[in-house]
Coordinates of C-alpha atoms in Angstrom, one line a residue:
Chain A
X503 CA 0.0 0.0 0.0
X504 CA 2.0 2.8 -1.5
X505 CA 0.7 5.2 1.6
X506 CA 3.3 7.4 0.7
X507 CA 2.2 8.0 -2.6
X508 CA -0.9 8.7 -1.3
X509 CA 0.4 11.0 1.2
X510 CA 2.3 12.7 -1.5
X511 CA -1.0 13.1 -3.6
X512 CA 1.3 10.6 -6.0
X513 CA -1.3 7.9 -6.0
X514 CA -1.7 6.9 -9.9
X515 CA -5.5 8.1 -10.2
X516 CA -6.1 8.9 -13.7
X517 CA -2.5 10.0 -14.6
X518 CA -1.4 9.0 -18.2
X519 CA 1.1 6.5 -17.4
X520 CA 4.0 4.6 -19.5
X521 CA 4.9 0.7 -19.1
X522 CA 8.3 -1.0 -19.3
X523 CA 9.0 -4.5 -18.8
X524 CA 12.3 -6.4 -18.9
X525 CA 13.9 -9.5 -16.6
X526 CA 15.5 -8.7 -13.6
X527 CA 19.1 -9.6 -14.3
X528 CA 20.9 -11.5 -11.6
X529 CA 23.8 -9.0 -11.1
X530 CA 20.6 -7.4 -9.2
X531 CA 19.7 -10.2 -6.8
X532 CA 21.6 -10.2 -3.6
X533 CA 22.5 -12.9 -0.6
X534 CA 18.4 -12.7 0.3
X535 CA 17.6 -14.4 -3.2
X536 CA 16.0 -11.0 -3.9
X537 CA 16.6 -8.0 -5.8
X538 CA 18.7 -5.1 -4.1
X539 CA 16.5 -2.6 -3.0
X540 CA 18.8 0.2 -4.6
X541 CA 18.2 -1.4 -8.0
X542 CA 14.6 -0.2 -7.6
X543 CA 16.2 3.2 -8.4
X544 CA 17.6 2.0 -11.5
X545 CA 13.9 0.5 -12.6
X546 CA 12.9 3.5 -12.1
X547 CA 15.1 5.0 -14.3
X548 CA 14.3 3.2 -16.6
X549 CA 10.6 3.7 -16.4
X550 CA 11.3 7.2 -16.6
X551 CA 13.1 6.9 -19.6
X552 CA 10.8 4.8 -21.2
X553 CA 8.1 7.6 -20.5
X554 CA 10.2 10.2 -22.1
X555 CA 10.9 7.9 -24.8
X556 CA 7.3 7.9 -25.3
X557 CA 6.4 11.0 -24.9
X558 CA 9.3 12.0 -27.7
X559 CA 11.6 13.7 -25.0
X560 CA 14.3 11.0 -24.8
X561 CA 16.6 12.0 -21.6
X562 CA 19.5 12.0 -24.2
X563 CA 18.1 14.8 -26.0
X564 CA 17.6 16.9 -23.1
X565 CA 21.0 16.7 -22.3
X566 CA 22.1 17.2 -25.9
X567 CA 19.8 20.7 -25.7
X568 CA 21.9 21.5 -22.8
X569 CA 19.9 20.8 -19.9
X570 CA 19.7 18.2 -16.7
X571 CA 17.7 16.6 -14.7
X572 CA 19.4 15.5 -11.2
X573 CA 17.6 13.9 -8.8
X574 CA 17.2 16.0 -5.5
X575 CA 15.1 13.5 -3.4
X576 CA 14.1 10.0 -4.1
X577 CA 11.9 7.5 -2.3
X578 CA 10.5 3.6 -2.3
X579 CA 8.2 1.6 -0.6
X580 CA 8.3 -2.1 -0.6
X581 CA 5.4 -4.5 0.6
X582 CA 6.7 -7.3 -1.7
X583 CA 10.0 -8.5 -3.6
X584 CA 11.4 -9.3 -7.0
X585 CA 13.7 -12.6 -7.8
X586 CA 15.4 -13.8 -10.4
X587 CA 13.7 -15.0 -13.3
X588 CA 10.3 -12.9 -12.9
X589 CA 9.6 -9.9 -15.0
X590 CA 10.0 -6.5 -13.8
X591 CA 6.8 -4.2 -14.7
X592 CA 7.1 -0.4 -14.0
X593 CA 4.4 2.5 -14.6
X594 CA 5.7 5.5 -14.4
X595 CA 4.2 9.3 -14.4
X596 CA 4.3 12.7 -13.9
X597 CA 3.1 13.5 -10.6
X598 CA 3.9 16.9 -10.2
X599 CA 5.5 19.3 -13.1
X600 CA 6.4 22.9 -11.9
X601 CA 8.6 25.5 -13.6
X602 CA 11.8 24.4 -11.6
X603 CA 10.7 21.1 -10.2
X604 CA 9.5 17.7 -11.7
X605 CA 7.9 14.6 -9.9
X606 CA 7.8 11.0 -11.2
X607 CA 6.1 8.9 -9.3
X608 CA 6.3 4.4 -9.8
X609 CA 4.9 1.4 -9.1
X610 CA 6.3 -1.7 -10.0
X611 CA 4.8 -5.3 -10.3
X612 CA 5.9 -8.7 -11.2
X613 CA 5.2 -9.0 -14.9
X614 CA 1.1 -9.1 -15.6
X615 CA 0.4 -10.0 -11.6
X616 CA -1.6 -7.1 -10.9
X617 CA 0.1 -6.8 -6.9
X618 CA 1.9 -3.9 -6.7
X619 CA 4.9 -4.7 -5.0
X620 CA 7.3 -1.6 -4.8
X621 CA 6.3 2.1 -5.2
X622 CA 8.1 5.4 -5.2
X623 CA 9.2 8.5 -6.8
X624 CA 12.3 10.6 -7.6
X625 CA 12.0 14.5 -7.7
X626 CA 14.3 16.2 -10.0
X627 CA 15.3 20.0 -10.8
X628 CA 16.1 21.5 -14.0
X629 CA 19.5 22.5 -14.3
X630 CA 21.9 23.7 -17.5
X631 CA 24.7 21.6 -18.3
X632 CA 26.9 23.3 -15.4
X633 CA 24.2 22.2 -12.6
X634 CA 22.6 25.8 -12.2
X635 CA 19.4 25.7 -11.3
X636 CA 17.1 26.7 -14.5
X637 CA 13.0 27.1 -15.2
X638 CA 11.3 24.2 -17.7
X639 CA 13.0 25.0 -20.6
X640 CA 10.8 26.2 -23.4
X641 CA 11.6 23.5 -25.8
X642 CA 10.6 20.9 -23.5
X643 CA 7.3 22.4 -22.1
X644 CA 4.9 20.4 -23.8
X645 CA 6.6 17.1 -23.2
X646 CA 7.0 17.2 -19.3
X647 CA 3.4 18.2 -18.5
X648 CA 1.5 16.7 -16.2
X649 CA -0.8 14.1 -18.0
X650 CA -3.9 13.2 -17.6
X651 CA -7.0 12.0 -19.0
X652 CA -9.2 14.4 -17.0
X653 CA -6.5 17.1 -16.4
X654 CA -6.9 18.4 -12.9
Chain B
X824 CA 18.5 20.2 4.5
X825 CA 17.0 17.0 5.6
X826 CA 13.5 18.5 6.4
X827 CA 12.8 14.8 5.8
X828 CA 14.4 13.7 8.3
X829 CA 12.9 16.8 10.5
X830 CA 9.5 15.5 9.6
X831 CA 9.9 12.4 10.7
X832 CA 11.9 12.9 13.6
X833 CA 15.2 11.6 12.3
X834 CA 17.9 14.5 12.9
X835 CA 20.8 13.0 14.4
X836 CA 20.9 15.2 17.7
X837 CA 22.3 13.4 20.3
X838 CA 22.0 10.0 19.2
X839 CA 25.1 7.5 18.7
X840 CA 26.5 7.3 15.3
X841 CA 29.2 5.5 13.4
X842 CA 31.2 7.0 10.9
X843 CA 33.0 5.6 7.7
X844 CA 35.2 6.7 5.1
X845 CA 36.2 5.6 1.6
X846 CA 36.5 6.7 -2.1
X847 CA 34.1 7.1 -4.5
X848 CA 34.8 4.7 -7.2
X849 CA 35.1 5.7 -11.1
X850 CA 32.3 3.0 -11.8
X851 CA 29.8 4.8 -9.7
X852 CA 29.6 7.8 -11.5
X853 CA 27.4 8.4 -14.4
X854 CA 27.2 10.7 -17.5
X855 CA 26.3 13.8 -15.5
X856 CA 30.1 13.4 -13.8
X857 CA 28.5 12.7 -10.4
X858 CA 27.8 9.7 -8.5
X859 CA 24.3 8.0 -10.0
X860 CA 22.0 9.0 -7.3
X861 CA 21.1 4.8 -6.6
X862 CA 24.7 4.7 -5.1
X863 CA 23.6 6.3 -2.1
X864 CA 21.6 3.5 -1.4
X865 CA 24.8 1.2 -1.1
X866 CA 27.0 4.1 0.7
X867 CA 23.8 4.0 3.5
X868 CA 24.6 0.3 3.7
X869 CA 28.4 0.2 4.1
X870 CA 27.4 3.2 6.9
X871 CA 24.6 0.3 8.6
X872 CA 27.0 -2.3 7.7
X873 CA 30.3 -0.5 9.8
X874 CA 27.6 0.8 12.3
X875 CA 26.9 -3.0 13.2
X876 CA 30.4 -3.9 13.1
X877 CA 31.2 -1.2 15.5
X878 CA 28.4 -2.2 17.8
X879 CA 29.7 -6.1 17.6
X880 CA 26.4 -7.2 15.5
X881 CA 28.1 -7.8 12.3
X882 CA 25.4 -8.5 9.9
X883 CA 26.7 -11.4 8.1
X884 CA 26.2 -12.8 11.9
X885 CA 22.5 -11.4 12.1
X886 CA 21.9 -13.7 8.8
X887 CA 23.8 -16.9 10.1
X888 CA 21.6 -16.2 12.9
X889 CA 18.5 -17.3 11.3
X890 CA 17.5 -13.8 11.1
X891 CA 17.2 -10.9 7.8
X892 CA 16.6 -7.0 7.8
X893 CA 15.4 -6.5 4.5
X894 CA 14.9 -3.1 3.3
X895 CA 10.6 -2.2 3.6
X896 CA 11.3 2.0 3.0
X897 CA 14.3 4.0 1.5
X898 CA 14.3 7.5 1.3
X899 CA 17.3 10.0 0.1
X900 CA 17.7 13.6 0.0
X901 CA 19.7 15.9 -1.7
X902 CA 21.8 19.2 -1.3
X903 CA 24.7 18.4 -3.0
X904 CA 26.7 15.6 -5.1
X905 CA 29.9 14.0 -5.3
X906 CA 32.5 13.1 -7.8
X907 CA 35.3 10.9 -8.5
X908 CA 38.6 12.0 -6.8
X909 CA 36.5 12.7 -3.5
X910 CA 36.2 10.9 -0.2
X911 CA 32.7 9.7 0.9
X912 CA 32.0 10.4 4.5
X913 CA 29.1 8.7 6.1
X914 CA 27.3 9.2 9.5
X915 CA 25.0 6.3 10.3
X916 CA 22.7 5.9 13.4
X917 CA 20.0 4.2 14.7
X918 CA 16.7 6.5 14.6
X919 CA 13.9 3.6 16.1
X920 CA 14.1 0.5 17.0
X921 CA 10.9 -1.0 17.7
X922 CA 9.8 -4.7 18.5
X923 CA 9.5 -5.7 14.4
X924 CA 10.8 -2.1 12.8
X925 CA 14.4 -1.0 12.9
X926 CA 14.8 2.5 11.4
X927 CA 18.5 3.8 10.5
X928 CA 19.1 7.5 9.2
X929 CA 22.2 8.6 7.9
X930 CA 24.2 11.5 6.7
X931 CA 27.0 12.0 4.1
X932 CA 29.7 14.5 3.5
X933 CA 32.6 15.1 1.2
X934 CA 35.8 13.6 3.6
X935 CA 35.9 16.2 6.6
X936 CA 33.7 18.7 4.6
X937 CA 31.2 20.0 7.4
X938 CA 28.3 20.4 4.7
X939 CA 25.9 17.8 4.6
X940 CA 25.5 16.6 0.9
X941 CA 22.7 14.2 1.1
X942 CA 21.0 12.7 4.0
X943 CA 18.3 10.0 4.1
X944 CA 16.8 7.0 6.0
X945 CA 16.4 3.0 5.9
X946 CA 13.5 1.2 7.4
X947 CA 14.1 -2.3 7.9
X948 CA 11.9 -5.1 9.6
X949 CA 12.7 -8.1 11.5
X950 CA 12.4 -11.5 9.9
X951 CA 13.6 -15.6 9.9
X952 CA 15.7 -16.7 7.3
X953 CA 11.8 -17.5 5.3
X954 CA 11.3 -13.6 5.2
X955 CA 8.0 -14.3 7.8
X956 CA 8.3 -10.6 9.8
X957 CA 9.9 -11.3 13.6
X958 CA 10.2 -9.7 16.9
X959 CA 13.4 -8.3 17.4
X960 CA 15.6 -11.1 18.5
X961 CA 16.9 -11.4 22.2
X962 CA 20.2 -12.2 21.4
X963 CA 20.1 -8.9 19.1
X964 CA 18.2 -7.0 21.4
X965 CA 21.6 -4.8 23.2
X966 CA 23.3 -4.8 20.1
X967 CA 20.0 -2.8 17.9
X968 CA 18.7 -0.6 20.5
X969 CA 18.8 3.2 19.9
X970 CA 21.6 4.6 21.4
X971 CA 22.1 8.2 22.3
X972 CA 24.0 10.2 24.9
X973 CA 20.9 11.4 26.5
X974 CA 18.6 8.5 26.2
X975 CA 15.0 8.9 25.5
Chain C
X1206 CA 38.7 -7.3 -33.9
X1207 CA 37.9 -9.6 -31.5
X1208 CA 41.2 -11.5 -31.6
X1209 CA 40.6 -13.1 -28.2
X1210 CA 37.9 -14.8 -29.5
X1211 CA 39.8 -15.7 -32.6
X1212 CA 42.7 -16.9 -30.9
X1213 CA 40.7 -19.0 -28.7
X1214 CA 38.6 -20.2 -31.6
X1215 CA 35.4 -18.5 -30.2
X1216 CA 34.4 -16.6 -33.3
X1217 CA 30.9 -16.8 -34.4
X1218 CA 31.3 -18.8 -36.9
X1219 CA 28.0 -21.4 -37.8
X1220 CA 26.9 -21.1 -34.5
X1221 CA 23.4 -20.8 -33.5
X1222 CA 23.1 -17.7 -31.2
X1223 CA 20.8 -16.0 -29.7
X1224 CA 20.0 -11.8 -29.7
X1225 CA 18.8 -9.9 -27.5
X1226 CA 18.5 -6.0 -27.3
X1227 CA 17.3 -3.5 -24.3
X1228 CA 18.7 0.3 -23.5
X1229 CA 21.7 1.4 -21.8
X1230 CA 20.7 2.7 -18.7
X1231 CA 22.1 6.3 -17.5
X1232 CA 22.9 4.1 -14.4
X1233 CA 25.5 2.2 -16.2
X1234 CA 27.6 5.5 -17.7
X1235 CA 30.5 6.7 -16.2
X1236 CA 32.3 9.9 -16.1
X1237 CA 33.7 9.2 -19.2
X1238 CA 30.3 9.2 -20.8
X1239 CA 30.3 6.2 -22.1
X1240 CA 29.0 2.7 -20.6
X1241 CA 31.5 1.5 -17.9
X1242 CA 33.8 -1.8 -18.9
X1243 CA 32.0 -3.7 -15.9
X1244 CA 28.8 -3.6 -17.1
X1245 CA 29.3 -5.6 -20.5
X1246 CA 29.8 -8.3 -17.9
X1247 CA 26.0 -7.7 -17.0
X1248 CA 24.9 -7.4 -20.5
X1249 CA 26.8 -10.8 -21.3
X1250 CA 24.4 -11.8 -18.7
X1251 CA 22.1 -10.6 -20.2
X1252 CA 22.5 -12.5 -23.3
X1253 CA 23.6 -15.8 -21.8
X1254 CA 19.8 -15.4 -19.6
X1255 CA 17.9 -14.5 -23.1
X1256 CA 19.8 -17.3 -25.0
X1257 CA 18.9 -20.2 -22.0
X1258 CA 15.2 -18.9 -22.3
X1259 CA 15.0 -19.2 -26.0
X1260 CA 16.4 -22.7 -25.3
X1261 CA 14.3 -23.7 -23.0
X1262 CA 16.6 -24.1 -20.2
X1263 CA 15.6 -20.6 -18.1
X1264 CA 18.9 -20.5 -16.1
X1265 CA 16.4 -19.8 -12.8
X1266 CA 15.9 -23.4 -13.7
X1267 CA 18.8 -24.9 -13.4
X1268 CA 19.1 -23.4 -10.4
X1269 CA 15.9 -25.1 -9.1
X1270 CA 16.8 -27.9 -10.2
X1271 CA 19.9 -28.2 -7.4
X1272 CA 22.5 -27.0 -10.1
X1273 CA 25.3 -23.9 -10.7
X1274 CA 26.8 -22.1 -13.2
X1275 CA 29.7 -20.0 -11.8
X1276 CA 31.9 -17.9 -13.6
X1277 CA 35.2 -19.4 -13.3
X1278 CA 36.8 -17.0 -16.5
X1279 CA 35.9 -13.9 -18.3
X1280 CA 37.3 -11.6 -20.9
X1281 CA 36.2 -8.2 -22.5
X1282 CA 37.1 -6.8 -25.6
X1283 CA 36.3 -3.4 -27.0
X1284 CA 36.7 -2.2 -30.1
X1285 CA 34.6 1.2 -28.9
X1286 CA 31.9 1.8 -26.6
X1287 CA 28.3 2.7 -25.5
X1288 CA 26.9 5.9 -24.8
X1289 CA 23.5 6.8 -23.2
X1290 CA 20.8 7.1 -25.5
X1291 CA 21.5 3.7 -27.4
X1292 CA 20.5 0.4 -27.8
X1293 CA 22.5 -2.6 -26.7
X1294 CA 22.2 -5.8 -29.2
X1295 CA 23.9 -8.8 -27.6
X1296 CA 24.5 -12.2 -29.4
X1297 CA 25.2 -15.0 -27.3
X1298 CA 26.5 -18.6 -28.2
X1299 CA 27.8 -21.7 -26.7
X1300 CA 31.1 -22.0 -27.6
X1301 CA 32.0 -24.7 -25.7
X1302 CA 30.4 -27.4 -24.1
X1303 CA 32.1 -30.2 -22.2
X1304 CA 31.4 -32.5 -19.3
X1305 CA 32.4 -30.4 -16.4
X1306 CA 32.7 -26.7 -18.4
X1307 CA 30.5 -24.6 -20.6
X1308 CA 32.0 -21.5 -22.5
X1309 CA 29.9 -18.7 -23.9
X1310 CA 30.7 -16.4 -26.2
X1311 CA 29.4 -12.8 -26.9
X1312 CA 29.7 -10.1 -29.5
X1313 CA 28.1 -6.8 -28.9
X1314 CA 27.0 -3.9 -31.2
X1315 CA 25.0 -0.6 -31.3
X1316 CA 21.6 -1.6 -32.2
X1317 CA 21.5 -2.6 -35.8
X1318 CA 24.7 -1.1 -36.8
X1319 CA 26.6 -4.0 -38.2
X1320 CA 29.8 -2.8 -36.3
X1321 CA 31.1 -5.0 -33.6
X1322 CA 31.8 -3.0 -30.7
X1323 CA 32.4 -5.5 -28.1
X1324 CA 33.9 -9.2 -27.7
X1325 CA 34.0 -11.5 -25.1
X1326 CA 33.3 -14.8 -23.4
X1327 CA 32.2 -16.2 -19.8
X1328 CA 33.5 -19.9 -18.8
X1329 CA 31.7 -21.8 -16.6
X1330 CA 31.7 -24.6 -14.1
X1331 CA 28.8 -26.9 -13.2
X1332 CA 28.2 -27.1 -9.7
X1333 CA 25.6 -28.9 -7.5
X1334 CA 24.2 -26.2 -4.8
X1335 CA 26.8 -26.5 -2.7
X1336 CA 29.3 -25.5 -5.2
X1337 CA 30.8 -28.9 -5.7
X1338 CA 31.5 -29.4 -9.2
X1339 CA 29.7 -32.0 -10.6
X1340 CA 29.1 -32.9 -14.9
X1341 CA 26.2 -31.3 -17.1
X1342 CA 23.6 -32.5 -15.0
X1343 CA 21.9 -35.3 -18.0
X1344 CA 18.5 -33.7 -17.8
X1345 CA 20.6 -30.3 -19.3
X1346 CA 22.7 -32.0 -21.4
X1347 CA 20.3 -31.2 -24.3
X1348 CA 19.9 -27.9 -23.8
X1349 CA 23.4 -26.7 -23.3
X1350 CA 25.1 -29.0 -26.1
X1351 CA 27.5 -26.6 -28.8
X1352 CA 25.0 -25.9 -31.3
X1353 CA 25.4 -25.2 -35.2
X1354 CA 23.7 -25.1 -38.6
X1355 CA 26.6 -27.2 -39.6
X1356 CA 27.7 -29.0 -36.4
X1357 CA 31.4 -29.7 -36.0
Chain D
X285 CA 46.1 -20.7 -10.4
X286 CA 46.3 -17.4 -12.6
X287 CA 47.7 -19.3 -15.7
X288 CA 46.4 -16.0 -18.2
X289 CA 48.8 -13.9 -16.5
X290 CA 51.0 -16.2 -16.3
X291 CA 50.7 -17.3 -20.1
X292 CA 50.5 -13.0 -20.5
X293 CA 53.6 -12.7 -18.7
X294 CA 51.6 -11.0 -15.8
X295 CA 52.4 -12.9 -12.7
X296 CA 53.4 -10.2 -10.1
X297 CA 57.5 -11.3 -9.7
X298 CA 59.3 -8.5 -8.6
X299 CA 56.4 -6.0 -9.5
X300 CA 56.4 -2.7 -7.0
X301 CA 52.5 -3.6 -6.0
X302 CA 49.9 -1.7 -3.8
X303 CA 47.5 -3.1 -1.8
X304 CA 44.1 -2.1 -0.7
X305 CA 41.7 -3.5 1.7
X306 CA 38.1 -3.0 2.2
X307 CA 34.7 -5.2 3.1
X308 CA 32.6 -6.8 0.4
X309 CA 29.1 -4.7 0.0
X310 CA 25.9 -6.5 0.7
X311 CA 24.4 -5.5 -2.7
X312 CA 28.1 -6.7 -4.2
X313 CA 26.5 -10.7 -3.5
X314 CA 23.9 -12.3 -5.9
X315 CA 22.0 -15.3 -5.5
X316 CA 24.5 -18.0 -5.3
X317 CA 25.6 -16.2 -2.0
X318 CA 29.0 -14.9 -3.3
X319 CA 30.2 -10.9 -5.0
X320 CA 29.2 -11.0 -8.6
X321 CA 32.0 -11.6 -11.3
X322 CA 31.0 -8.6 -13.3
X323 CA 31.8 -6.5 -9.7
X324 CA 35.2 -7.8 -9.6
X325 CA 36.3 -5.9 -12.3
X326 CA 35.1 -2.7 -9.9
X327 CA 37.7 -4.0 -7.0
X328 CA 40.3 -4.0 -9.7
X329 CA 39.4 -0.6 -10.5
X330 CA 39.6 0.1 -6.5
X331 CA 43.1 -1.6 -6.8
X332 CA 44.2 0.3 -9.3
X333 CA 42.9 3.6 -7.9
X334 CA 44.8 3.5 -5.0
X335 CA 48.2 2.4 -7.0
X336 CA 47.7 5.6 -8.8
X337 CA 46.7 7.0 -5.5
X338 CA 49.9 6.0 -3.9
X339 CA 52.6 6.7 -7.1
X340 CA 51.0 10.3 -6.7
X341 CA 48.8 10.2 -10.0
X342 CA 45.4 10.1 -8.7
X343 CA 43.2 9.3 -11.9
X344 CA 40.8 12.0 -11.1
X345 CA 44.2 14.1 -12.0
X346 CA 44.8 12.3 -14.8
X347 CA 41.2 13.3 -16.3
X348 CA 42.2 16.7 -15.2
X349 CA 44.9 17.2 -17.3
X350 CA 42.9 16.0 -20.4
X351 CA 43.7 12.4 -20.7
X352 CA 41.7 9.3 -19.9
X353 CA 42.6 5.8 -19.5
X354 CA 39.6 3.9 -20.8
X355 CA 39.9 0.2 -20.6
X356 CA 40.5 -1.9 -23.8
X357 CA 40.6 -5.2 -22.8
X358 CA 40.0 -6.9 -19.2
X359 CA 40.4 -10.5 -18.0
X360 CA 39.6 -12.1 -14.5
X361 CA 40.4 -15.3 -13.4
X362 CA 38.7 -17.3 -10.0
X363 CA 39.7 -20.1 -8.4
X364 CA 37.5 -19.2 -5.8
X365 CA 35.2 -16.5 -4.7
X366 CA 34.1 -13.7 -1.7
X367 CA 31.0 -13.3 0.3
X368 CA 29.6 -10.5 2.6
X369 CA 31.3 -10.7 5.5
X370 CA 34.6 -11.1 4.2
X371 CA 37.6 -8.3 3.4
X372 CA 38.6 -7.9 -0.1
X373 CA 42.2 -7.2 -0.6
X374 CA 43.4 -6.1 -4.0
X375 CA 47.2 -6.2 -5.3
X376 CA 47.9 -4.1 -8.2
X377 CA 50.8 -3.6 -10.2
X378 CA 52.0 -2.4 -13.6
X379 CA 52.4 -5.0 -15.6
X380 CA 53.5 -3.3 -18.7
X381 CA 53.8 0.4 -20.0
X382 CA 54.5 1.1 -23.5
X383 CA 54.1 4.5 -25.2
X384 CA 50.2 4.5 -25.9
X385 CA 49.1 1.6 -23.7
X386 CA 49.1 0.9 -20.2
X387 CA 48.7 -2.7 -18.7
X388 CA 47.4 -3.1 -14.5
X389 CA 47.5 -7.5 -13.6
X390 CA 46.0 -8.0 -10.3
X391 CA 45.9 -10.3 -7.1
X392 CA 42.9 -10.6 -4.8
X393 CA 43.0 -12.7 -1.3
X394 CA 39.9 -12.7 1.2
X395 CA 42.0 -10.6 3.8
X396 CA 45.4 -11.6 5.0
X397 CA 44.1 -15.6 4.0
X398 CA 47.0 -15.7 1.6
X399 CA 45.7 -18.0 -0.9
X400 CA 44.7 -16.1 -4.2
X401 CA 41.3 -16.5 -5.2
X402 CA 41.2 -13.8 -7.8
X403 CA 43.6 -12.8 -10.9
X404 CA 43.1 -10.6 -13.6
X405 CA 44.4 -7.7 -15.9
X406 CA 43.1 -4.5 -17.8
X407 CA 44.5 -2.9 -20.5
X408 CA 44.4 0.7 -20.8
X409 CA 44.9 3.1 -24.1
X410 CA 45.7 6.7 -23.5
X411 CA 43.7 9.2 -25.1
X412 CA 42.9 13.0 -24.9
X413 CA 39.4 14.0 -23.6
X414 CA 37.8 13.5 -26.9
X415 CA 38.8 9.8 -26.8
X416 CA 41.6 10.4 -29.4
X417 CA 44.9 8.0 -28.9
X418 CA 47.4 9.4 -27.8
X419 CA 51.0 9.1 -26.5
X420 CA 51.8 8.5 -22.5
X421 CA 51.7 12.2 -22.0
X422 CA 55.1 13.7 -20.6
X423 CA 53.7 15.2 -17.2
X424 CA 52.5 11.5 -16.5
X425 CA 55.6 9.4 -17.9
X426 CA 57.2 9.1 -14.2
X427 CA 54.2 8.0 -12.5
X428 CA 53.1 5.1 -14.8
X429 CA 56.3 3.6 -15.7
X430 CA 56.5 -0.2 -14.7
X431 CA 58.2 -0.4 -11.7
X432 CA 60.3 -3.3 -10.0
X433 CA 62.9 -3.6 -7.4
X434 CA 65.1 -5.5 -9.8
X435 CA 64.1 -3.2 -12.9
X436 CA 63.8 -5.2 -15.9

């Protein structure tokens, strides 16, 4: 029960959310059987990725147009595990999309079981290319709005 | 500054804490120069691993024990970053340590840099070598208690 | 040129390999920019986990089943690297296959670009669950037998 | 038994080594219960750190200057392996210098156990900051020259 979602206002609702899906790899499991609970930060990545992927704002492009986005605060829940040889499912969206600040938010299950097993999010700040703090770039406005399909 | 850790309580005041020192290594960093934010993660758990070792509960013993402390909340903050050629300093304490839920917060600098970089919290919970959730052990009880100058 | 792999006879060849392909993730870059030597390791995983499942033999399997694959050998060879932003295509193959050792082989390029970027192999032991080395276990033996369109 | 450095001619002899010692990482272990192979190559990297570290030519220098040392080809042999719990210690040595490339052979024991478990090499190129080849710059000649106590 991602309860800090929820007390982050980051619960899913009716966000427009993007899918990945790969295998966890077994560099990520750890002497538990499971998978590292830092690598939950690296699915989330890659959620995140995949999002802007989708959304036609690959991360490489930002930083090709000059700009960053470092992480300034990241956080995850877990009420359940992932082991080698099950599939790693992550939805990720924009929770929150300010002039200086952006909010992903996750939740990750194991393949198609609908359980939700790890939630989070990582806030970020725009920065240029020497880490000063900037607004949303122009160029990449429309891209990293908050989605939704009844906007609030 | 770790208003986080305000929120919930977890400033280091007077508590006991252990401290440990070591490079930050080349494969750690990532294309932004610093060190990939997921690292923290691990530097938390050398910080909890030499805090144990100080406190004679070695964790590889806690596990030969019968006995896990899997990772159920993360949480990392950030005011700063570090880069290759630095030293990582981390401050680790215990911030609860209930019957089933041990709580660790930590706090990292650059070497013997007083500014605190980036500052978060692990929440653990007790449980057998089957992951089914424990009491705190006896024979871990003296080792995991919170410790502070001035008890509370 | 992967010269390793030719001096050791591991070229390509008639073999029947396997391809997979996935992102690099930003976690994986370095300060350099470009993906850091350790990870083609993981994405030799990666391929050797992708080329068991299309065989049949899901390596989370084997270890079910009571058995072991350790590393006992590796080698990397690059011929250039992997930046953010790209794809990774792996092609795995057996490249060797005897009663106590199995040898994959890998070659590793930028998406569809025909360019091979990266060489390399793993060797491997069969163990039992203790790590005592034991031979291909026979109800494996089929599925990790040296395969070729024209077997030697 | 390291036979690739010895077949390479890398076996330490006479080599002017450094060592460094530090504990295995929990998320360094995977499911069999031992430090990943792939993470090997990351101690290496530690060991070679600290050579440079110690010969005065700190790598984060080296970048400084506008070189880079990116790794070309990297080997690792084990006849056995590490687990959390235990103390890595790395020897590191140069086991050849020549005018563009730069080769680092390595020892690794569990501690002061002396028997090695791990051997392996990587070899460098040098190139400028754009990743073009380039000589063993002049400023850095003294510190990377292969070093012996009976010079050969």
């Amino acid at each position: 029960m991602p309860s800090s979602a929820k007390n982050l206002g980051y619960d899913r609702g009716s966000h427009t959310f993007v899918e990945s899906e790969f295998h966890v790899r077994y560099a990520e499991t750890d002497n538990m059987g499971i998978v590292h609970h830092s690598t939950y930060f690296v699915y989330f990545e890659e959620g995140r990725s995949q999002y802007m992927r989708d959304m036609g704002s690959d991360y490489a492009q930002v930083e090709t147009s000059g700009y960053q986005l470092p992480v300034t605060e990241a956080q995850v829940r877990f009420s359940g595990s992932l082991r080698y040889g099950q599939k790693v499912r992550v939805r990720a969206w924009i929770a929150e999309s300010l002039s200086r600040r952006l909010t992903f938010a996750y939740e990750i299950t194991a393949g198609d079981d609908p359980e939700v097993l790890v939630t989070g999010f990582t806030r970020h700040v725009w920065t240029d290319s020497d880490g000063k703090v900037t607004r949303l770039p122009e160029i990449w406005r429309s891209h990293f709005r908050k989605q939704s399909k009844n906007p609030s």
